[in-house]
Amino acid sequence: MDRYSLFSMWPHASTMSTITSSIADQIESNTCPICFELMKSPDFSPILLSPCGHTFCAKCVSRHVSIHEKQSRYGGPLQPAPCPYCRQNISSQTLNISLQKMITSILSLQETLEKADADTGGFRDGFLQAQTRCEILQSELQESMRKKDRMEREIAQTDEALIQLRAKEEALEESIRKTSSEHQKVLTDLMDTRNKSTTLKFCRDEIVTKLSLIQASLFALEQERDKYRLLSQDDHCVLTAH
């Protein structure tokens, strides 16, 4: 589809309120659970805690760990800081890249809409930019759905493996004195498989969350695209009348 064909698809401005409301909802759903600030870089970048998988802004995580370390100095050996939500010890902190990209995309979309609303002369460029982002998000959505399907299959396989390993463990417990080394191996495999299952389910949940954000952003962009199409049609009618 060429630029002129795309230009004929522009939407009506009546959808602007719906799009703005949708973006506001997306921003609200991605605030830090502690300080309620939007988790955007650099000061409030989303930090993923391992192994529990909860996410908070960088500033709150830094403050939480610092307070914990100060308190621990007077209570014996320094222990890992616990997650502010579930209290599980934090083994590592990493930037939640997928969430940061999504928030950046939402803010970029919000900025684009604000500029388009303030400058009606930029309708065509705004529409083409939105169309490009739609295509990118559609591609990312399809890839995320494929990843989710793969995760579901792996989860089913690992859950089945867990069932089989538990059954084998029960049988081995009856003869544990004679087969202690084999029993220990099964216990190790069981722990590794359980951890893998937990990790896969967490990854699946991350993808599900990402899918929801992508679908919401895609919906907003499609609404914006339709707005530009109708605005173009309205402008054309006015020019024809003159």
mmCIF file of C-alpha atoms in Angstrom:
data_model
loop_
_atom_site.group_PDB
_atom_site.id
_atom_site.type_symbol
_atom_site.label_atom_id
_atom_site.label_comp_id
_atom_site.label_asym_id
_atom_site.label_seq_id
_atom_site.Cartn_x
_atom_site.Cartn_y
_atom_site.Cartn_z
ATOM 1 C CA MET A 1 0.000 0.000 0.000
ATOM 2 C CA ASP A 2 1.507 3.385 -1.075
ATOM 3 C CA ARG A 3 1.476 6.658 0.878
ATOM 4 C CA TYR A 4 -1.563 8.018 -1.015
ATOM 5 C CA SER A 5 -3.601 4.890 -0.361
ATOM 6 C CA LEU A 6 -2.722 5.150 3.324
ATOM 7 C CA PHE A 7 -3.660 8.824 3.316
ATOM 8 C CA SER A 8 -7.211 7.889 2.220
ATOM 9 C CA MET A 9 -7.651 5.819 5.407
ATOM 10 C CA TRP A 10 -7.366 8.664 7.935
ATOM 11 C CA PRO A 11 -9.782 8.607 10.927
ATOM 12 C CA HIS A 12 -12.183 11.160 12.502
ATOM 13 C CA ALA A 13 -11.156 13.311 15.491
ATOM 14 C CA SER A 14 -14.047 11.984 17.617
ATOM 15 C CA THR A 15 -11.838 9.050 18.636
ATOM 16 C CA MET A 16 -9.175 11.293 20.246
ATOM 17 C CA SER A 17 -10.833 11.174 23.674
ATOM 18 C CA THR A 18 -10.971 7.371 23.606
ATOM 19 C CA ILE A 19 -7.321 7.111 22.556
ATOM 20 C CA THR A 20 -6.194 9.575 25.236
ATOM 21 C CA SER A 21 -8.149 7.674 27.891
ATOM 22 C CA SER A 22 -6.607 4.380 26.779
ATOM 23 C CA ILE A 23 -3.092 5.825 26.987
ATOM 24 C CA ALA A 24 -3.808 7.219 30.464
ATOM 25 C CA ASP A 25 -4.943 3.769 31.587
ATOM 26 C CA GLN A 26 -1.762 2.207 30.190
ATOM 27 C CA ILE A 27 0.405 4.761 32.001
ATOM 28 C CA GLU A 28 -1.439 4.192 35.278
ATOM 29 C CA SER A 29 -1.009 0.409 35.005
ATOM 30 C CA ASN A 30 2.772 0.789 34.681
ATOM 31 C CA THR A 31 3.504 2.852 37.779
ATOM 32 C CA CYS A 32 5.792 1.710 40.591
ATOM 33 C CA PRO A 33 3.776 -0.109 43.321
ATOM 34 C CA ILE A 34 5.742 1.798 45.988
ATOM 35 C CA CYS A 35 5.974 5.437 44.843
ATOM 36 C CA PHE A 36 3.316 5.281 42.075
ATOM 37 C CA GLU A 37 5.638 7.045 39.630
ATOM 38 C CA LEU A 38 5.633 5.923 35.994
ATOM 39 C CA MET A 39 8.553 3.497 35.592
ATOM 40 C CA LYS A 40 10.452 5.390 32.895
ATOM 41 C CA SER A 41 14.172 5.985 32.516
ATOM 42 C CA PRO A 42 16.467 7.210 33.788
ATOM 43 C CA ASP A 43 15.482 7.735 37.440
ATOM 44 C CA PHE A 44 12.450 5.437 37.522
ATOM 45 C CA SER A 45 13.537 2.647 35.160
ATOM 46 C CA PRO A 46 11.685 -0.655 35.807
ATOM 47 C CA ILE A 47 13.904 -3.081 37.759
ATOM 48 C CA LEU A 48 13.072 -6.805 37.728
ATOM 49 C CA LEU A 49 13.952 -8.637 40.944
ATOM 50 C CA SER A 50 15.056 -12.266 40.832
ATOM 51 C CA PRO A 51 13.992 -14.882 41.608
ATOM 52 C CA CYS A 52 10.505 -13.648 42.570
ATOM 53 C CA GLY A 53 9.968 -11.628 39.358
ATOM 54 C CA HIS A 54 8.396 -8.507 40.894
ATOM 55 C CA THR A 55 9.169 -5.133 39.297
ATOM 56 C CA PHE A 56 9.684 -1.735 40.970
ATOM 57 C CA CYS A 57 11.260 1.545 39.878
ATOM 58 C CA ALA A 58 15.048 1.903 40.168
ATOM 59 C CA LYS A 59 14.805 4.676 42.759
ATOM 60 C CA CYS A 60 12.599 2.642 45.144
ATOM 61 C CA VAL A 61 14.733 -0.494 44.748
ATOM 62 C CA SER A 62 17.906 1.474 45.504
ATOM 63 C CA ARG A 63 16.309 3.120 48.540
ATOM 64 C CA HIS A 64 14.927 -0.204 49.804
ATOM 65 C CA VAL A 65 18.276 -2.024 49.489
ATOM 66 C CA SER A 66 20.161 0.887 51.102
ATOM 67 C CA ILE A 67 17.827 0.940 54.116
ATOM 68 C CA HIS A 68 18.102 -2.828 54.476
ATOM 69 C CA GLU A 69 21.911 -2.716 54.390
ATOM 70 C CA LYS A 70 22.039 0.015 57.037
ATOM 71 C CA GLN A 71 19.725 -1.963 59.312
ATOM 72 C CA SER A 72 21.667 -5.206 58.742
ATOM 73 C CA ARG A 73 24.955 -3.678 59.902
ATOM 74 C CA TYR A 74 23.728 -3.772 63.468
ATOM 75 C CA GLY A 75 22.222 -7.263 63.358
ATOM 76 C CA GLY A 76 25.053 -9.574 62.333
ATOM 77 C CA PRO A 77 26.199 -10.759 58.884
ATOM 78 C CA LEU A 78 24.803 -8.820 55.930
ATOM 79 C CA GLN A 79 21.858 -10.669 54.392
ATOM 80 C CA PRO A 80 20.334 -10.125 50.917
ATOM 81 C CA ALA A 81 17.576 -7.543 50.866
ATOM 82 C CA PRO A 82 14.060 -9.022 50.611
ATOM 83 C CA CYS A 83 11.555 -8.165 47.883
ATOM 84 C CA PRO A 84 9.331 -5.285 49.135
ATOM 85 C CA TYR A 85 6.254 -7.226 48.007
ATOM 86 C CA CYS A 86 6.758 -10.944 48.739
ATOM 87 C CA ARG A 87 9.778 -10.703 51.127
ATOM 88 C CA GLN A 88 11.736 -13.295 49.140
ATOM 89 C CA ASN A 89 15.485 -12.632 49.223
ATOM 90 C CA ILE A 90 16.734 -10.728 46.175
ATOM 91 C CA SER A 91 19.484 -12.604 44.335
ATOM 92 C CA SER A 92 19.840 -10.175 41.430
ATOM 93 C CA GLN A 93 18.408 -7.018 39.851
ATOM 94 C CA THR A 94 18.015 -6.507 36.114
ATOM 95 C CA LEU A 95 16.451 -3.880 33.899
ATOM 96 C CA ASN A 96 12.985 -5.020 32.738
ATOM 97 C CA ILE A 97 13.764 -4.283 29.097
ATOM 98 C CA SER A 98 10.448 -5.450 27.628
ATOM 99 C CA LEU A 99 8.464 -3.294 30.069
ATOM 100 C CA GLN A 100 10.761 -0.309 29.491
ATOM 101 C CA LYS A 101 10.293 -0.621 25.724
ATOM 102 C CA MET A 102 6.534 -0.806 26.171
ATOM 103 C CA ILE A 103 6.461 2.285 28.424
ATOM 104 C CA THR A 104 8.686 4.156 25.967
ATOM 105 C CA SER A 105 6.326 3.176 23.156
ATOM 106 C CA ILE A 106 3.304 4.387 25.140
ATOM 107 C CA LEU A 107 4.983 7.715 25.956
ATOM 108 C CA SER A 108 6.039 8.087 22.334
ATOM 109 C CA LEU A 109 2.474 7.478 21.236
ATOM 110 C CA GLN A 110 1.194 9.990 23.794
ATOM 111 C CA GLU A 111 3.655 12.606 22.539
ATOM 112 C CA THR A 112 2.653 11.924 18.940
ATOM 113 C CA LEU A 113 -1.033 12.346 19.752
ATOM 114 C CA GLU A 114 -0.404 15.598 21.627
ATOM 115 C CA LYS A 115 1.575 16.991 18.706
ATOM 116 C CA ALA A 116 -1.062 15.870 16.215
ATOM 117 C CA ASP A 117 -3.815 17.509 18.279
ATOM 118 C CA ALA A 118 -1.857 20.787 18.521
ATOM 119 C CA ASP A 119 -0.746 20.910 14.907
ATOM 120 C CA THR A 120 -3.448 19.833 12.455
ATOM 121 C CA GLY A 121 -1.074 20.454 9.600
ATOM 122 C CA GLY A 122 0.875 17.317 10.540
ATOM 123 C CA PHE A 123 -1.992 14.846 9.991
ATOM 124 C CA ARG A 124 -0.401 13.051 7.070
ATOM 125 C CA ASP A 125 2.998 12.525 8.723
ATOM 126 C CA GLY A 126 1.316 11.510 11.972
ATOM 127 C CA PHE A 127 -0.815 8.964 10.136
ATOM 128 C CA LEU A 128 2.128 7.448 8.286
ATOM 129 C CA GLN A 129 4.156 7.243 11.501
ATOM 130 C CA ALA A 130 1.242 5.571 13.274
ATOM 131 C CA GLN A 131 0.845 3.125 10.393
ATOM 132 C CA THR A 132 4.532 2.224 10.612
ATOM 133 C CA ARG A 133 4.264 1.656 14.365
ATOM 134 C CA CYS A 134 1.137 -0.441 13.769
ATOM 135 C CA GLU A 135 3.090 -2.684 11.429
ATOM 136 C CA ILE A 136 5.959 -2.972 13.916
ATOM 137 C CA LEU A 137 3.618 -3.759 16.814
ATOM 138 C CA GLN A 138 1.662 -6.246 14.716
ATOM 139 C CA SER A 139 4.906 -8.054 13.907
ATOM 140 C CA GLU A 140 5.937 -8.005 17.565
ATOM 141 C CA LEU A 141 2.473 -9.201 18.583
ATOM 142 C CA GLN A 142 2.686 -12.188 16.247
ATOM 143 C CA GLU A 143 6.166 -13.059 17.506
ATOM 144 C CA SER A 144 5.026 -12.762 21.132
ATOM 145 C CA MET A 145 2.061 -15.027 20.445
ATOM 146 C CA ARG A 146 4.391 -17.618 18.918
ATOM 147 C CA LYS A 147 6.646 -17.410 21.969
ATOM 148 C CA LYS A 148 3.641 -17.783 24.258
ATOM 149 C CA ASP A 149 2.557 -20.930 22.396
ATOM 150 C CA ARG A 150 6.058 -22.376 22.738
ATOM 151 C CA MET A 151 6.062 -21.561 26.451
ATOM 152 C CA GLU A 152 2.695 -23.260 26.904
ATOM 153 C CA ARG A 153 4.004 -26.414 25.238
ATOM 154 C CA GLU A 154 7.160 -26.417 27.361
ATOM 155 C CA ILE A 155 5.120 -25.820 30.517
ATOM 156 C CA ALA A 156 2.907 -28.791 29.694
ATOM 157 C CA GLN A 157 5.978 -30.937 29.077
ATOM 158 C CA THR A 158 7.695 -29.877 32.299
ATOM 159 C CA ASP A 159 4.508 -30.351 34.334
ATOM 160 C CA GLU A 160 4.195 -33.867 32.925
ATOM 161 C CA ALA A 161 7.851 -34.443 33.788
ATOM 162 C CA LEU A 162 7.143 -33.280 37.341
ATOM 163 C CA ILE A 163 4.324 -35.810 37.690
ATOM 164 C CA GLN A 164 6.550 -38.602 36.457
ATOM 165 C CA LEU A 165 9.441 -37.551 38.680
ATOM 166 C CA ARG A 166 7.223 -37.391 41.760
ATOM 167 C CA ALA A 167 5.957 -40.897 41.038
ATOM 168 C CA LYS A 168 9.503 -42.127 40.608
ATOM 169 C CA GLU A 169 10.548 -40.409 43.838
ATOM 170 C CA GLU A 170 7.802 -42.192 45.781
ATOM 171 C CA ALA A 171 8.908 -45.549 44.393
ATOM 172 C CA LEU A 172 12.534 -44.851 45.218
ATOM 173 C CA GLU A 173 11.742 -43.862 48.798
ATOM 174 C CA GLU A 174 10.728 -47.476 49.507
ATOM 175 C CA SER A 175 14.227 -48.674 48.699
ATOM 176 C CA ILE A 176 16.175 -45.541 49.641
ATOM 177 C CA ARG A 177 18.801 -47.477 51.618
ATOM 178 C CA LYS A 178 19.836 -49.414 48.537
ATOM 179 C CA THR A 179 19.411 -46.658 45.985
ATOM 180 C CA SER A 180 20.444 -43.502 47.840
ATOM 181 C CA SER A 181 22.581 -42.138 45.014
ATOM 182 C CA GLU A 182 19.814 -42.592 42.438
ATOM 183 C CA HIS A 183 17.290 -41.050 44.807
ATOM 184 C CA GLN A 184 19.511 -38.001 45.264
ATOM 185 C CA LYS A 185 19.735 -37.578 41.491
ATOM 186 C CA VAL A 186 15.960 -37.687 41.160
ATOM 187 C CA LEU A 187 15.621 -35.070 43.907
ATOM 188 C CA THR A 188 18.057 -32.837 42.053
ATOM 189 C CA ASP A 189 16.209 -33.328 38.762
ATOM 190 C CA LEU A 190 12.921 -32.642 40.508
ATOM 191 C CA MET A 191 14.228 -29.365 41.930
ATOM 192 C CA ASP A 192 15.679 -28.281 38.575
ATOM 193 C CA THR A 193 12.469 -29.169 36.752
ATOM 194 C CA ARG A 194 10.332 -27.365 39.316
ATOM 195 C CA ASN A 195 12.516 -24.266 38.976
ATOM 196 C CA LYS A 196 12.301 -24.508 35.198
ATOM 197 C CA SER A 197 8.513 -24.804 35.398
ATOM 198 C CA THR A 198 8.337 -21.759 37.667
ATOM 199 C CA THR A 199 10.634 -19.787 35.368
ATOM 200 C CA LEU A 200 8.663 -20.768 32.265
ATOM 201 C CA LYS A 201 5.382 -19.803 33.884
ATOM 202 C CA PHE A 202 6.858 -16.473 34.907
ATOM 203 C CA CYS A 203 8.097 -15.920 31.347
ATOM 204 C CA ARG A 204 4.665 -16.892 30.056
ATOM 205 C CA ASP A 205 3.038 -14.355 32.403
ATOM 206 C CA GLU A 206 5.500 -11.697 31.244
ATOM 207 C CA ILE A 207 4.556 -12.437 27.641
ATOM 208 C CA VAL A 208 0.826 -12.354 28.493
ATOM 209 C CA THR A 209 1.329 -8.941 30.125
ATOM 210 C CA LYS A 210 3.321 -7.784 27.128
ATOM 211 C CA LEU A 211 0.600 -9.042 24.770
ATOM 212 C CA SER A 212 -1.989 -7.026 26.691
ATOM 213 C CA LEU A 213 0.136 -3.876 26.446
ATOM 214 C CA ILE A 214 0.848 -4.431 22.760
ATOM 215 C CA GLN A 215 -2.817 -5.071 21.994
ATOM 216 C CA ALA A 216 -3.836 -1.924 23.879
ATOM 217 C CA SER A 217 -1.188 0.157 22.096
ATOM 218 C CA LEU A 218 -2.122 -1.368 18.750
ATOM 219 C CA PHE A 219 -5.776 -0.594 19.355
ATOM 220 C CA ALA A 220 -4.907 3.014 20.170
ATOM 221 C CA LEU A 221 -2.771 3.330 17.038
ATOM 222 C CA GLU A 222 -5.485 1.827 14.851
ATOM 223 C CA GLN A 223 -7.942 4.328 16.329
ATOM 224 C CA GLU A 224 -5.456 7.113 15.578
ATOM 225 C CA ARG A 225 -5.046 5.840 12.030
ATOM 226 C CA ASP A 226 -8.821 5.836 11.515
ATOM 227 C CA LYS A 227 -8.963 9.380 12.914
ATOM 228 C CA TYR A 228 -6.484 10.603 10.316
ATOM 229 C CA ARG A 229 -8.402 8.888 7.534
ATOM 230 C CA LEU A 230 -11.684 10.607 8.403
ATOM 231 C CA LEU A 231 -9.988 13.972 8.967
ATOM 232 C CA SER A 232 -8.481 13.710 5.507
ATOM 233 C CA GLN A 233 -11.874 12.914 4.034
ATOM 234 C CA ASP A 234 -13.420 15.895 5.848
ATOM 235 C CA ASP A 235 -10.650 18.204 4.591
ATOM 236 C CA HIS A 236 -11.144 16.923 1.051
ATOM 237 C CA CYS A 237 -14.887 17.607 1.212
ATOM 238 C CA VAL A 238 -14.251 21.170 2.410
ATOM 239 C CA LEU A 239 -11.752 21.834 -0.390
ATOM 240 C CA THR A 240 -14.152 20.408 -2.996
ATOM 241 C CA ALA A 241 -16.974 22.604 -1.723
ATOM 242 C CA HIS A 242 -14.807 25.709 -2.193
#
